[in-house]
Amino acid sequence: MKILVCISKTPDTTAKIAFTNNNTKFATDGVQWIINPYDEWYALVRAIELKEKDPSTTIHLVTVGLADADAIIRKALALGGDEAIRINADSHDSYYIAAQIAEVAKQGGYDLIFTGKETIDYNGSSIGGMIAELLDMPYISLATKFELNGVTAMVTREIEGGEETDEVNLPVVVSCQKGVAEQRIPNMKGIMGARTKPLKVNEPAAIESLTTVASFELPPAKAGVKLVPADNPAELVRLLHEEAKAF
Amino acid sequence: MSVLIFVDHADGHIKKSSLEALCYGAKVAELTGTSAVAILLGTVTEDLASLGKYGVKKVHQVNNEQLNHLDAQVYTKIIGETVASINATVVVFSNNVTGKAVAPRLSARLKAGLVAGAIALPDTSNGFTVKKTVFSGKAFANISLGTDIKIISVNPNSYPVTSGEGTAEVVALNVPVDAPKIKVSATTKSSGQVPLTEAEIVVSGGRGLKGPENWGMIEELAKLLGAATACSRPVADAHWRPHNEHVGQTGIAIAPNLYIAIGISGAIQHLAGVNRSKIIVVINKDPEAPFFKAADYGIVGDAFEVVPKIIEAVKKLKGVA
Ligand SMILES: Cc1cc2nc3c(=O)[nH]c(=O)nc-3n(C[C@H](O)[C@H](O)[C@H](O)COP(=O)(O)OP(=O)(O)OC[C@H]3O[C@@H](n4cnc5c(N)ncnc54)[C@H](O)[C@@H]3O)c2cc1C
Ligand SMILES: Nc1ncnc2c1ncn2[C@@H]1O[C@H](COP(=O)(O)O)[C@@H](O)[C@H]1O
C-alpha cells in the first residue's frame, strides 16, 4: 500500500492579513508559517494511522513550494511519513500545482492520495479534484471518515445537512476534513527521525497556469456595534426586524 | 457561444444554491451577450421548463436515475462533452459540496481556468476577472482568467435569487453514462433542519453555554426563526454538538443574512468562517469579548437570561403562543 499526502504551507491562522506591491502580493513580513491544518491534522494523521495498522504501508509527502517550505515538510515528516518530495516551484494556480503533483503521482503508483479539504489562504478546495481528473481516478471530497477494507475504501463525506458514505475501490483521491482523524503533536523521536528522512527536490514539469491573481482587497471595516441593554432584549428583536430587516 | 450552468439537486429537489448559480449565470450571459443554458444530471420533481423564470433559455437533462448520486468522474465527462457540443465559454457551478467535487475536475479536463468561491459577477472591462474570498474570508482576490473556457463556482448566499417571466425549452440529452466507480452505501440527514450552508439565518452557540444540556434554547430560537444551528470548535471538539455544526477557519464557512453568536468569544479562527455574514449579533457577558468588534448588534449580558427573553419577543412578533 502506497499513500501520497499533499502538504501545503499556509500562514498561521492568526496571521495579520495585509498586502503590498500595490495590493498584488501578500505581505509575508512577520508571518509565521504552518502546515495547512487540514493537511496536517486530518490527511497526514489518517495516513499515519493506516500505516500503524499495516506497517507495510509507505507514506510519501509532496509539496509544491520553494526552499522556504522545507521547514514545513520536515515538521510534517516529524509527525510521520517515510519520505518527502518538494517540487521546486512557487505558484498559486491550482491547476499548475495539481498538474505537478499528478506528475509525481504517475511515477509513484500510489493507491491512495490524500489532500486537505482546502488551503486556509487561497481556499480553492480544488487541487484534489484536479489531481483525480489528471490521473483518471475517482475523487471523494470533504471526507469526514475514511476506512479501508482490503482494496475497498469506505469514505463518509459531507453533504448539505448531513453525511453520505461512499464505497470505492482503490486507487482514489480523497480530500480530508475534521472527523477523519484527530490532531497529533510530534514527539521527540519523530522530530529527531525527521532529520534523516529523505527530502527529494524535483524541478517542476513544464505546465501552463490557468489563472493569475490580479489584485487583493480587504473587506470594508464594520461601522461599529449597536448595543442594546441586557434588560431589554425585545428591543434587539425590534431592531433586527424593523431596521435590519433580518426576519 | 453560451453560458452553461450546472443545476444540482438532492432528494428530488433543486438546491437553493443552484438557483443562485442559475441567476448568476443568466446575468453573465446577459453581460457577455450570449445565452444561458442549464444542465441537470438525474431526475427532480420540479418542472424544468419553469427554470426559464431565472433567465435560462434551455435546460439539458440527462434523465438517468443513476445520476441522482454524485460520482464526480461520471458527471465531469458528461458536462465536458456538453460544454463542447453547445460551445459554452463560461461554466457556472455553485461552490457547494457537489461543485467542489466537479468544478475542479472539469477545469483540469478542459484546461479551463477556475475561480472557486466567487462572490461577485465577473468584471469584463479589462479581460475577465472574478472576485473571490481568500484567507478564509479575511480578504478578497480578483482572479484573472485568460483561458478560452472559464469556470466560476459561486459561493452559496452571495448572489440573490430573482425570478421573472419565461419558460425554458427542456432538451433530453441522450449521452452515454459511464458506470459509477462510487457506490453510495448510506446517507444520513438531520431531518427537518435547514442545511447550514444554505441557511439565511444561523443561531450559534459557544463554550459560554456551559454544556450540551443548555442547547434547548438555541434550538428553540433557531426553529422560531427558520434558522440553522451552528457552534464554535471547542463545542464540537467536546462533542456537545455534532462536528458538522462547527463553523470557522477549520470548520464550515458560512455567509448567512443573519448570524447570532451566543456565548462565543470571537476568536480570529471563528470569525474567519462567519465574517461574511451580512448582519452579526453577539450576545456575550464579557463587554471585552473580541466578537463585539465584528458585530452589528449586541447585548452584553448573561445568555441564560437574555436568550429566553429574545425567544419570547420573537414569539410575540411572529404571533406564536
Ligand atoms: C489552528 C486553529 C484553528 C481553529 N479553528 C477554529 C474554528 O474553525 N472555529 C472555531 O470556532 N474555533 C477555532 N479555533 C479555536 C479558537 O481559537 C477559539 O479557541 C474558539 O473559537 C473559542 O470558542 P468559544 O468562543 O466557544 O469559547 P471561549 O473562547 O471559551 O469563549 C466563551 C465565551 O462565552 C462567554 N460567556 C461565558 N458565559 C456566558 C454566559 N452565561 N452568557 C453569555 N456569554 C458567556 C465568555 O465571555 C466568552 O467570551 C481554532 C484554533 C486554532 C489554533
Ligand atoms: N503547494 C501545494 N503543494 C502540495 N499540496 C498542496 C499545495 N497546495 C494545496 N495542496 C493540497 O491541496 C489541498 C487543497 O488545496 P486548495 O485547492 O488550494 O484549497 C490542500 O489541503 C493540500 O492538501
XYZ file of C-alpha atoms and ligand atoms in Angstrom:
644
model
C 0.000 0.000 0.000
C 1.411 3.400 -1.039
C -0.076 6.670 0.140
C 0.719 10.157 -1.125
C -0.191 13.047 1.178
C -0.298 16.576 -0.289
C 1.110 19.111 2.150
C 0.901 22.860 1.748
C 2.384 25.723 3.684
C -0.026 28.394 4.907
C 0.178 31.455 7.130
C -0.630 30.814 10.785
C -4.365 31.136 11.468
C -3.787 34.318 13.490
C -1.544 35.991 10.874
C -2.322 39.591 10.046
C -3.632 39.758 6.508
C -2.144 42.671 4.567
C -0.904 43.255 1.011
C 2.000 45.026 -0.673
C 3.133 45.903 -4.204
C 0.000 47.829 -4.953
C -2.178 45.106 -3.418
C -0.827 42.360 -5.623
C 1.274 40.473 -3.048
C 0.517 39.013 0.373
C 2.685 40.797 2.972
C 4.764 37.990 4.462
C 6.757 40.147 6.909
C 6.480 38.689 10.387
C 4.154 35.919 9.214
C 4.552 32.528 10.885
C 4.083 29.620 8.501
C 2.385 26.380 9.438
C 1.329 23.164 7.732
C -2.159 23.786 6.348
C -4.315 22.496 9.252
C -6.444 20.157 7.080
C -3.334 18.578 5.585
C -1.673 18.084 8.958
C -4.492 17.189 11.341
C -6.594 15.054 9.040
C -4.884 13.905 5.820
C -1.449 13.209 7.279
C -2.624 11.792 10.601
C -5.067 9.423 8.894
C -2.274 8.196 6.610
C -0.085 7.597 9.676
C -2.900 5.659 11.371
C -3.254 3.453 8.296
C 0.467 2.747 8.429
C 0.250 1.931 12.124
C -2.376 -0.683 11.271
C -0.462 -2.027 8.306
C 3.298 -1.416 8.722
C 3.978 -2.433 5.120
C 2.404 0.890 4.086
C 4.650 3.556 2.572
C 3.768 7.225 3.016
C 5.197 9.902 0.737
C 4.599 13.592 1.289
C 4.569 16.040 -1.579
C 4.627 19.812 -1.612
C 4.894 22.345 -4.391
C 6.985 25.144 -2.963
C 10.383 26.820 -2.783
C 13.143 26.041 -0.273
C 11.298 28.023 2.407
C 8.791 25.142 2.510
C 11.464 22.730 3.778
C 10.831 23.590 7.436
C 7.153 22.776 6.968
C 7.814 19.499 5.213
C 10.319 18.470 7.928
C 7.674 19.229 10.521
C 5.262 17.003 8.633
C 7.903 14.254 8.480
C 8.289 14.580 12.258
C 4.660 13.546 12.613
C 5.198 10.600 10.311
C 5.717 9.565 6.722
C 8.705 7.906 5.068
C 9.968 10.478 2.625
C 9.078 13.796 1.103
C 9.217 15.264 -2.354
C 9.335 19.006 -2.867
C 8.642 20.335 -6.315
C 10.722 23.436 -6.566
C 8.165 25.961 -7.809
C 6.125 28.800 -6.405
C 2.578 29.047 -7.679
C -0.895 29.919 -6.545
C -2.572 28.474 -9.616
C -4.462 25.356 -8.531
C -4.090 23.675 -11.908
C -0.337 24.245 -12.000
C 0.074 22.754 -8.511
C -2.263 19.823 -9.230
C -0.512 19.006 -12.500
C 2.892 18.994 -10.767
C 1.562 16.630 -8.113
C -0.063 14.444 -10.774
C 3.368 14.066 -12.438
C 4.838 12.834 -9.145
C 1.855 10.546 -8.612
C 2.256 8.983 -12.062
C 5.815 7.970 -11.168
C 4.891 6.699 -7.700
C 1.929 4.422 -8.420
C 0.008 5.352 -5.287
C -3.085 3.509 -4.073
C -4.335 6.462 -2.137
C -3.836 10.205 -2.481
C -4.903 12.417 0.406
C -5.283 16.184 0.302
C -6.722 18.577 2.849
C -10.210 19.967 2.316
C -8.760 23.335 1.309
C -5.856 25.642 1.947
C -6.720 28.277 4.524
C -5.113 31.023 2.406
C -6.374 30.517 -1.154
C -9.444 28.440 -0.233
C -9.611 26.689 -3.579
C -10.785 23.280 -2.405
C -9.770 22.348 -5.926
C -6.448 20.600 -6.070
C -7.655 17.119 -5.083
C -10.321 17.074 -7.794
C -7.858 18.286 -10.388
C -5.286 15.610 -9.463
C -8.007 12.950 -9.706
C -9.059 14.103 -13.156
C -5.470 14.231 -14.398
C -4.912 10.670 -13.138
C -8.369 9.458 -14.212
C -9.155 8.328 -10.664
C -12.345 8.665 -8.629
C -12.460 11.573 -6.190
C -14.279 11.900 -2.902
C -14.246 15.360 -1.446
C -14.809 16.714 2.052
C -14.358 13.359 3.767
C -15.223 13.145 7.465
C -14.348 9.465 7.869
C -12.058 7.095 5.997
C -11.863 3.317 6.485
C -10.036 0.714 4.445
C -11.216 -2.799 3.886
C -8.668 -4.505 1.645
C -8.765 -2.602 -1.639
C -12.128 -1.013 -0.867
C -12.370 2.344 0.861
C -15.442 3.393 2.827
C -15.492 7.158 2.825
C -18.024 9.291 4.629
C -18.317 12.760 3.162
C -20.144 15.956 3.985
C -23.368 16.699 2.120
C -25.722 19.615 2.781
C -27.339 18.943 6.153
C -25.822 15.506 6.667
C -23.372 12.859 5.536
C -23.111 10.207 2.864
C -20.996 7.059 2.965
C -19.413 6.011 -0.312
C -17.744 2.776 -1.253
C -14.955 2.925 -3.805
C -12.097 0.717 -4.911
C -8.521 1.963 -4.773
C -6.845 3.936 -6.241
C -8.741 7.030 -5.148
C -8.118 10.674 -4.296
C -9.742 11.907 -1.072
C -9.870 15.400 0.421
C -9.930 15.269 4.218
C -11.533 17.419 6.869
C -12.485 17.253 10.524
C -13.617 13.817 11.633
C -11.129 11.829 9.529
C -8.541 11.885 12.330
C -7.529 13.758 15.476
C -4.742 16.316 15.638
C -1.418 14.931 16.971
C 1.665 16.521 18.475
C 5.019 15.271 17.104
C 7.162 13.529 19.723
C 10.932 13.828 20.251
C 11.655 10.576 18.448
C 9.691 11.778 15.435
C 11.443 15.143 15.395
C 14.902 13.517 15.583
C 13.966 10.903 12.976
C 12.657 13.519 10.545
C 16.137 14.979 10.124
C 17.399 11.917 8.372
C 14.335 11.087 6.295
C 14.849 11.717 2.575
C 13.572 15.027 1.213
C 13.898 14.958 -2.555
C 13.740 18.132 -4.575
C 12.356 17.841 -8.096
C 12.423 20.576 -10.676
C 8.918 21.360 -11.942
C 7.478 19.959 -15.161
C 6.572 22.459 -17.887
C 2.953 23.275 -17.059
C 0.889 26.314 -18.001
C -1.014 28.283 -15.362
C -4.712 28.874 -15.973
C -5.276 31.754 -13.556
C -3.432 34.748 -12.110
C -4.152 36.930 -9.103
C -4.773 40.437 -10.463
C -5.135 42.071 -7.045
C -6.186 41.593 -3.451
C -8.517 43.686 -1.329
C -9.530 43.820 2.307
C -13.198 43.926 3.316
C -14.590 47.320 4.326
C -14.467 47.980 8.073
C -17.640 47.468 10.104
C -19.459 50.631 11.225
C -19.388 49.558 14.878
C -21.708 47.615 17.104
C -25.069 48.929 18.247
C -25.520 47.739 21.839
C -28.935 47.032 23.332
C -29.319 46.942 27.147
C -29.440 43.449 28.628
C -32.763 44.097 30.327
C -34.483 44.848 27.025
C -33.844 42.021 24.519
C -37.215 42.819 22.903
C -35.570 45.976 21.558
C -32.956 43.838 19.788
C -35.703 41.796 18.176
C -37.444 45.006 17.081
C -34.220 46.394 15.559
C -33.470 43.160 13.726
C -36.996 43.082 12.371
C -37.573 46.743 11.515
C -34.140 48.241 10.966
C -32.009 45.343 9.717
C -34.987 43.545 8.132
C -33.301 40.285 9.038
C -36.579 38.406 9.604
C -21.437 30.771 -27.547
C -23.257 30.325 -24.296
C -23.025 30.178 -20.524
C -23.646 26.702 -19.135
C -24.999 26.458 -15.584
C -24.817 23.207 -13.647
C -28.002 22.559 -11.652
C -27.505 20.433 -8.552
C -30.205 18.618 -6.629
C -30.784 16.382 -3.620
C -33.779 14.286 -2.581
C -35.546 15.150 -5.818
C -35.292 18.909 -5.380
C -33.110 21.536 -6.952
C -30.868 23.114 -4.308
C -31.323 26.769 -3.470
C -27.627 27.312 -4.119
C -28.221 26.156 -7.697
C -30.976 28.724 -8.164
C -28.374 31.308 -7.170
C -25.990 29.843 -9.746
C -28.742 29.977 -12.388
C -29.424 33.656 -11.723
C -25.696 34.389 -11.678
C -25.149 32.524 -14.950
C -28.113 34.238 -16.618
C -26.633 37.593 -15.648
C -23.205 36.620 -17.023
C -24.900 35.634 -20.293
C -26.660 38.984 -20.414
C -23.418 40.875 -19.714
C -21.496 38.967 -22.368
C -24.283 38.986 -24.947
C -24.744 35.210 -25.050
C -27.487 32.893 -23.882
C -27.805 30.932 -20.657
C -28.264 27.170 -20.804
C -28.657 24.847 -17.821
C -27.655 21.225 -17.396
C -29.195 18.851 -14.871
C -27.963 15.303 -14.358
C -30.568 12.926 -12.975
C -34.192 13.472 -12.049
C -36.088 16.021 -9.959
C -39.731 16.649 -9.140
C -39.681 20.280 -10.299
C -40.891 21.238 -13.758
C -37.662 22.095 -15.566
C -39.351 24.403 -18.070
C -40.082 26.702 -15.131
C -36.351 27.335 -14.670
C -36.890 29.804 -17.521
C -38.048 32.277 -14.917
C -34.454 32.561 -13.676
C -33.308 33.598 -17.139
C -32.160 30.365 -18.780
C -33.348 29.636 -22.309
C -32.719 25.912 -22.359
C -32.340 23.109 -19.842
C -30.450 19.996 -20.863
C -31.368 16.983 -18.790
C -29.762 13.569 -18.685
C -32.758 11.657 -17.430
C -30.970 8.794 -15.708
C -31.568 7.907 -12.084
C -28.037 6.630 -11.635
C -27.034 10.292 -11.777
C -29.027 11.116 -8.667
C -25.875 10.003 -6.846
C -22.730 12.021 -7.311
C -19.741 10.428 -8.976
C -17.634 13.427 -9.926
C -15.806 11.481 -12.612
C -19.008 10.474 -14.395
C -20.515 13.965 -14.061
C -17.385 15.660 -15.368
C -17.291 13.649 -18.553
C -20.914 14.457 -19.413
C -20.551 18.140 -18.594
C -17.284 18.337 -20.526
C -18.916 16.887 -23.614
C -21.857 19.245 -23.274
C -19.549 22.249 -22.988
C -18.021 21.238 -26.315
C -21.291 20.441 -28.071
C -23.001 23.719 -27.191
C -19.791 25.732 -27.428
C -20.020 27.095 -23.893
C -17.397 29.668 -22.963
C -18.377 30.091 -19.323
C -19.489 27.304 -16.976
C -21.126 28.213 -13.663
C -21.394 25.995 -10.586
C -22.470 26.652 -7.033
C -19.426 26.273 -4.795
C -21.403 23.762 -2.713
C -20.389 20.182 -1.899
C -21.092 18.987 -5.448
C -19.475 21.986 -7.112
C -16.337 21.446 -5.043
C -16.083 17.900 -6.374
C -16.964 18.531 -10.018
C -15.746 22.028 -10.981
C -12.036 21.308 -10.332
C -12.235 18.096 -12.367
C -13.855 19.955 -15.240
C -11.181 22.651 -15.011
C -8.408 20.068 -15.346
C -10.234 18.198 -18.111
C -10.860 21.265 -20.258
C -7.769 23.212 -19.172
C -10.225 25.937 -18.291
C -9.349 28.427 -15.552
C -11.456 28.065 -12.399
C -12.444 30.621 -9.794
C -13.726 28.673 -6.789
C -15.646 30.764 -4.286
C -16.724 33.695 -6.466
C -18.737 36.346 -4.656
C -19.446 38.813 -7.475
C -20.128 38.939 -11.181
C -17.098 38.893 -13.485
C -15.520 42.199 -14.409
C -15.090 42.169 -18.180
C -13.917 45.772 -18.571
C -10.320 44.640 -18.943
C -10.057 40.924 -19.594
C -12.088 38.647 -17.348
C -11.610 38.875 -13.581
C -13.729 37.422 -10.821
C -13.674 38.353 -7.153
C -13.424 35.501 -4.659
C -12.824 35.133 -0.944
C -9.318 34.247 0.224
C -7.646 33.912 3.629
C -10.833 32.308 4.933
C -12.988 35.359 4.392
C -10.436 37.819 5.750
C -9.716 39.210 2.246
C -10.714 39.027 -1.403
C -8.708 38.325 -4.531
C -9.526 39.337 -8.076
C -8.597 36.368 -10.232
C -7.922 36.813 -13.957
C -8.900 34.039 -16.299
C -7.167 34.020 -19.658
C -8.370 30.646 -20.917
C -10.967 30.301 -23.697
C -13.335 28.477 -21.366
C -13.838 29.901 -17.896
C -15.351 28.148 -14.882
C -16.878 30.022 -11.959
C -18.057 28.404 -8.711
C -20.265 30.883 -6.893
C -20.256 30.847 -3.098
C -23.659 29.995 -1.627
C -25.572 33.029 -0.333
C -23.550 35.540 -2.298
C -25.827 36.114 -5.289
C -29.562 36.828 -4.911
C -32.268 34.665 -6.461
C -34.666 36.767 -8.516
C -37.273 35.458 -10.857
C -39.263 36.916 -13.708
C -41.287 35.558 -16.606
C -40.237 32.891 -19.039
C -40.146 29.192 -19.717
C -37.145 27.212 -20.792
C -37.000 24.644 -23.530
C -36.222 21.254 -21.958
C -33.900 19.092 -24.031
C -33.336 15.436 -23.183
C -29.638 14.684 -23.611
C -29.011 11.223 -24.887
C -25.444 10.636 -23.887
C -23.739 7.514 -22.672
C -23.451 7.453 -18.870
C -20.371 5.644 -17.544
C -20.860 3.114 -14.777
C -20.060 4.826 -11.457
C -16.962 3.807 -9.534
C -18.502 5.200 -6.360
C -21.330 3.335 -4.690
C -23.394 5.169 -2.094
C -23.939 2.868 0.852
C -25.621 5.167 3.371
C -26.979 8.677 3.719
C -27.804 10.380 6.998
C -29.545 13.725 7.205
C -30.651 15.673 10.211
C -34.307 15.810 9.266
C -36.318 18.985 9.260
C -33.238 21.092 9.757
C -32.050 23.814 7.437
C -28.629 22.888 5.983
C -26.048 25.235 7.455
C -24.539 26.421 4.169
C -27.947 27.230 2.709
C -29.435 28.906 5.777
C -30.421 32.585 5.692
C -30.256 32.770 9.486
C -27.858 30.884 11.762
C -28.044 30.684 15.562
C -24.719 29.625 17.020
C -23.514 28.730 20.492
C -20.082 28.633 22.127
C -18.421 27.437 25.267
C -20.253 30.145 27.205
C -23.311 27.885 27.146
C -21.538 25.566 29.619
C -22.826 22.208 28.325
C -24.904 20.344 25.732
C -27.903 20.285 28.067
C -28.280 24.044 27.533
C -28.795 23.901 23.766
C -32.588 23.706 24.101
C -32.924 27.481 23.896
C -30.565 27.666 20.909
C -32.654 25.111 19.051
C -35.889 26.781 20.032
C -34.722 30.166 18.798
C -33.427 28.621 15.578
C -36.711 26.857 14.965
C -38.705 30.041 15.508
C -36.530 31.904 13.005
C -36.328 29.074 10.470
C -32.606 29.090 11.145
C -29.846 26.512 11.161
C -27.784 25.884 14.297
C -24.002 26.122 14.487
C -21.282 26.113 17.127
C -17.681 27.038 17.850
C -14.900 24.492 17.522
C -14.350 23.649 21.219
C -18.069 22.877 21.452
C -17.799 20.335 18.641
C -14.479 19.005 19.991
C -16.139 18.360 23.345
C -18.931 16.535 21.483
C -21.574 18.880 22.829
C -22.705 19.292 19.219
C -22.063 17.303 16.014
C -18.931 18.323 14.164
C -20.858 19.282 11.032
C -22.126 22.301 13.015
C -18.618 23.621 13.647
C -18.054 26.897 11.821
C -14.796 28.771 11.378
C -11.466 28.546 9.698
C -11.226 24.786 10.182
C -14.959 24.174 10.055
C -17.635 25.295 7.637
C -17.549 28.811 6.213
C -20.962 30.412 6.035
C -22.405 33.704 4.800
C -25.993 33.953 6.073
C -28.020 37.160 6.219
C -28.072 36.970 9.997
C -25.600 35.253 12.345
C -26.461 35.217 16.041
C -23.459 34.273 18.201
C -24.272 33.327 21.768
C -21.505 32.741 24.341
C -18.774 32.789 21.676
C -15.690 34.922 22.296
C -14.983 35.728 18.634
C -11.503 34.259 18.171
C -9.940 35.091 14.819
C -10.330 31.474 13.660
C -14.031 31.548 14.463
C -14.527 34.891 12.705
C -12.843 33.515 9.598
C -15.822 31.261 8.989
C -18.593 33.752 9.730
C -17.299 37.203 8.836
C -19.108 37.249 5.512
C -22.465 37.167 7.308
C -24.448 40.290 6.418
C -25.582 41.049 9.971
C -23.826 39.744 13.076
C -25.476 39.770 16.504
C -23.363 38.972 19.557
C -24.643 38.011 22.987
C -21.817 37.712 25.486
C -21.484 38.573 29.166
C -17.996 39.984 28.691
C -18.028 43.514 27.198
C -14.403 42.964 26.142
C -15.180 39.888 24.026
C -13.460 40.426 20.659
C -16.633 39.402 18.822
C -18.241 42.777 19.590
C -15.716 44.420 17.244
C -17.092 42.386 14.348
C -20.734 42.734 15.354
C -23.543 44.934 14.062
C -25.783 44.483 17.099
C -25.006 43.186 20.546
C -26.143 42.613 24.081
C -23.685 42.492 26.952
C -25.403 40.055 29.250
C -25.917 36.542 30.513
C -27.177 34.283 27.724
C -29.295 32.305 30.141
C -31.271 35.451 30.956
C -31.185 37.172 27.582
C -31.979 34.338 25.155
C -35.297 33.268 26.765
C -36.418 36.906 26.553
C -35.430 37.047 22.892
C -37.434 33.897 22.272
C -40.421 35.497 23.976
C -40.133 38.628 21.852
C -39.787 36.661 18.613
C -42.836 34.591 19.533
C -44.806 37.777 20.087
C -43.614 39.194 16.775
C -44.497 36.045 14.876
C -47.776 35.648 16.736
C -46.958 32.199 18.153
C -48.179 31.306 21.612
C -5.408 26.436 14.083
C -6.677 26.760 14.815
C -7.885 26.640 14.135
C -9.082 26.934 14.785
N -10.254 26.838 14.084
C -11.414 27.201 14.706
C -12.667 27.171 14.002
O -12.742 26.789 12.832
N -13.783 27.564 14.661
C -13.780 27.980 15.955
O -14.850 28.332 16.485
N -12.619 27.994 16.647
C -11.451 27.615 16.062
N -10.298 27.627 16.783
C -10.370 27.886 18.236
C -10.437 29.373 18.569
O -9.128 29.890 18.645
C -11.143 29.586 19.927
O -10.455 28.858 20.911
C -12.609 29.171 19.922
O -13.292 29.744 18.836
C -13.268 29.595 21.218
O -14.577 29.069 21.297
P -15.665 29.776 22.195
O -15.803 31.188 21.787
O -16.890 28.930 22.145
O -15.097 29.622 23.647
P -14.353 30.692 24.619
O -13.237 31.375 23.940
O -14.120 29.964 25.864
O -15.477 31.788 24.817
C -16.645 31.625 25.528
C -17.320 32.974 25.589
O -18.576 32.846 26.246
C -18.779 33.966 27.087
N -19.693 33.541 28.150
C -19.432 32.737 29.209
N -20.557 32.560 29.951
C -21.527 33.271 29.327
C -22.900 33.489 29.609
N -23.506 32.929 30.664
N -23.599 34.282 28.789
C -23.002 34.862 27.696
N -21.710 34.687 27.391
C -20.988 33.900 28.195
C -17.411 34.331 27.568
O -17.366 35.706 27.931
C -16.536 34.036 26.352
O -16.391 35.180 25.536
C -9.074 27.331 16.151
C -7.865 27.443 16.818
C -6.664 27.155 16.181
C -5.386 27.312 16.936
N 1.503 23.923 -2.931
C 0.948 22.746 -2.599
N 1.694 21.624 -2.511
C 1.151 20.416 -2.184
N -0.145 20.256 -1.926
C -0.954 21.341 -1.986
C -0.452 22.631 -2.334
N -1.485 23.492 -2.304
C -2.575 22.769 -1.957
N -2.262 21.473 -1.772
C -3.160 20.378 -1.350
O -4.440 20.566 -1.910
C -5.406 20.776 -0.885
C -6.471 21.723 -1.361
O -5.890 22.962 -1.672
P -6.686 24.123 -2.424
O -7.353 23.501 -3.598
O -5.650 25.121 -2.778
O -7.684 24.659 -1.407
C -4.602 21.220 0.325
O -5.291 20.940 1.527
C -3.328 20.396 0.163
O -3.515 19.082 0.618
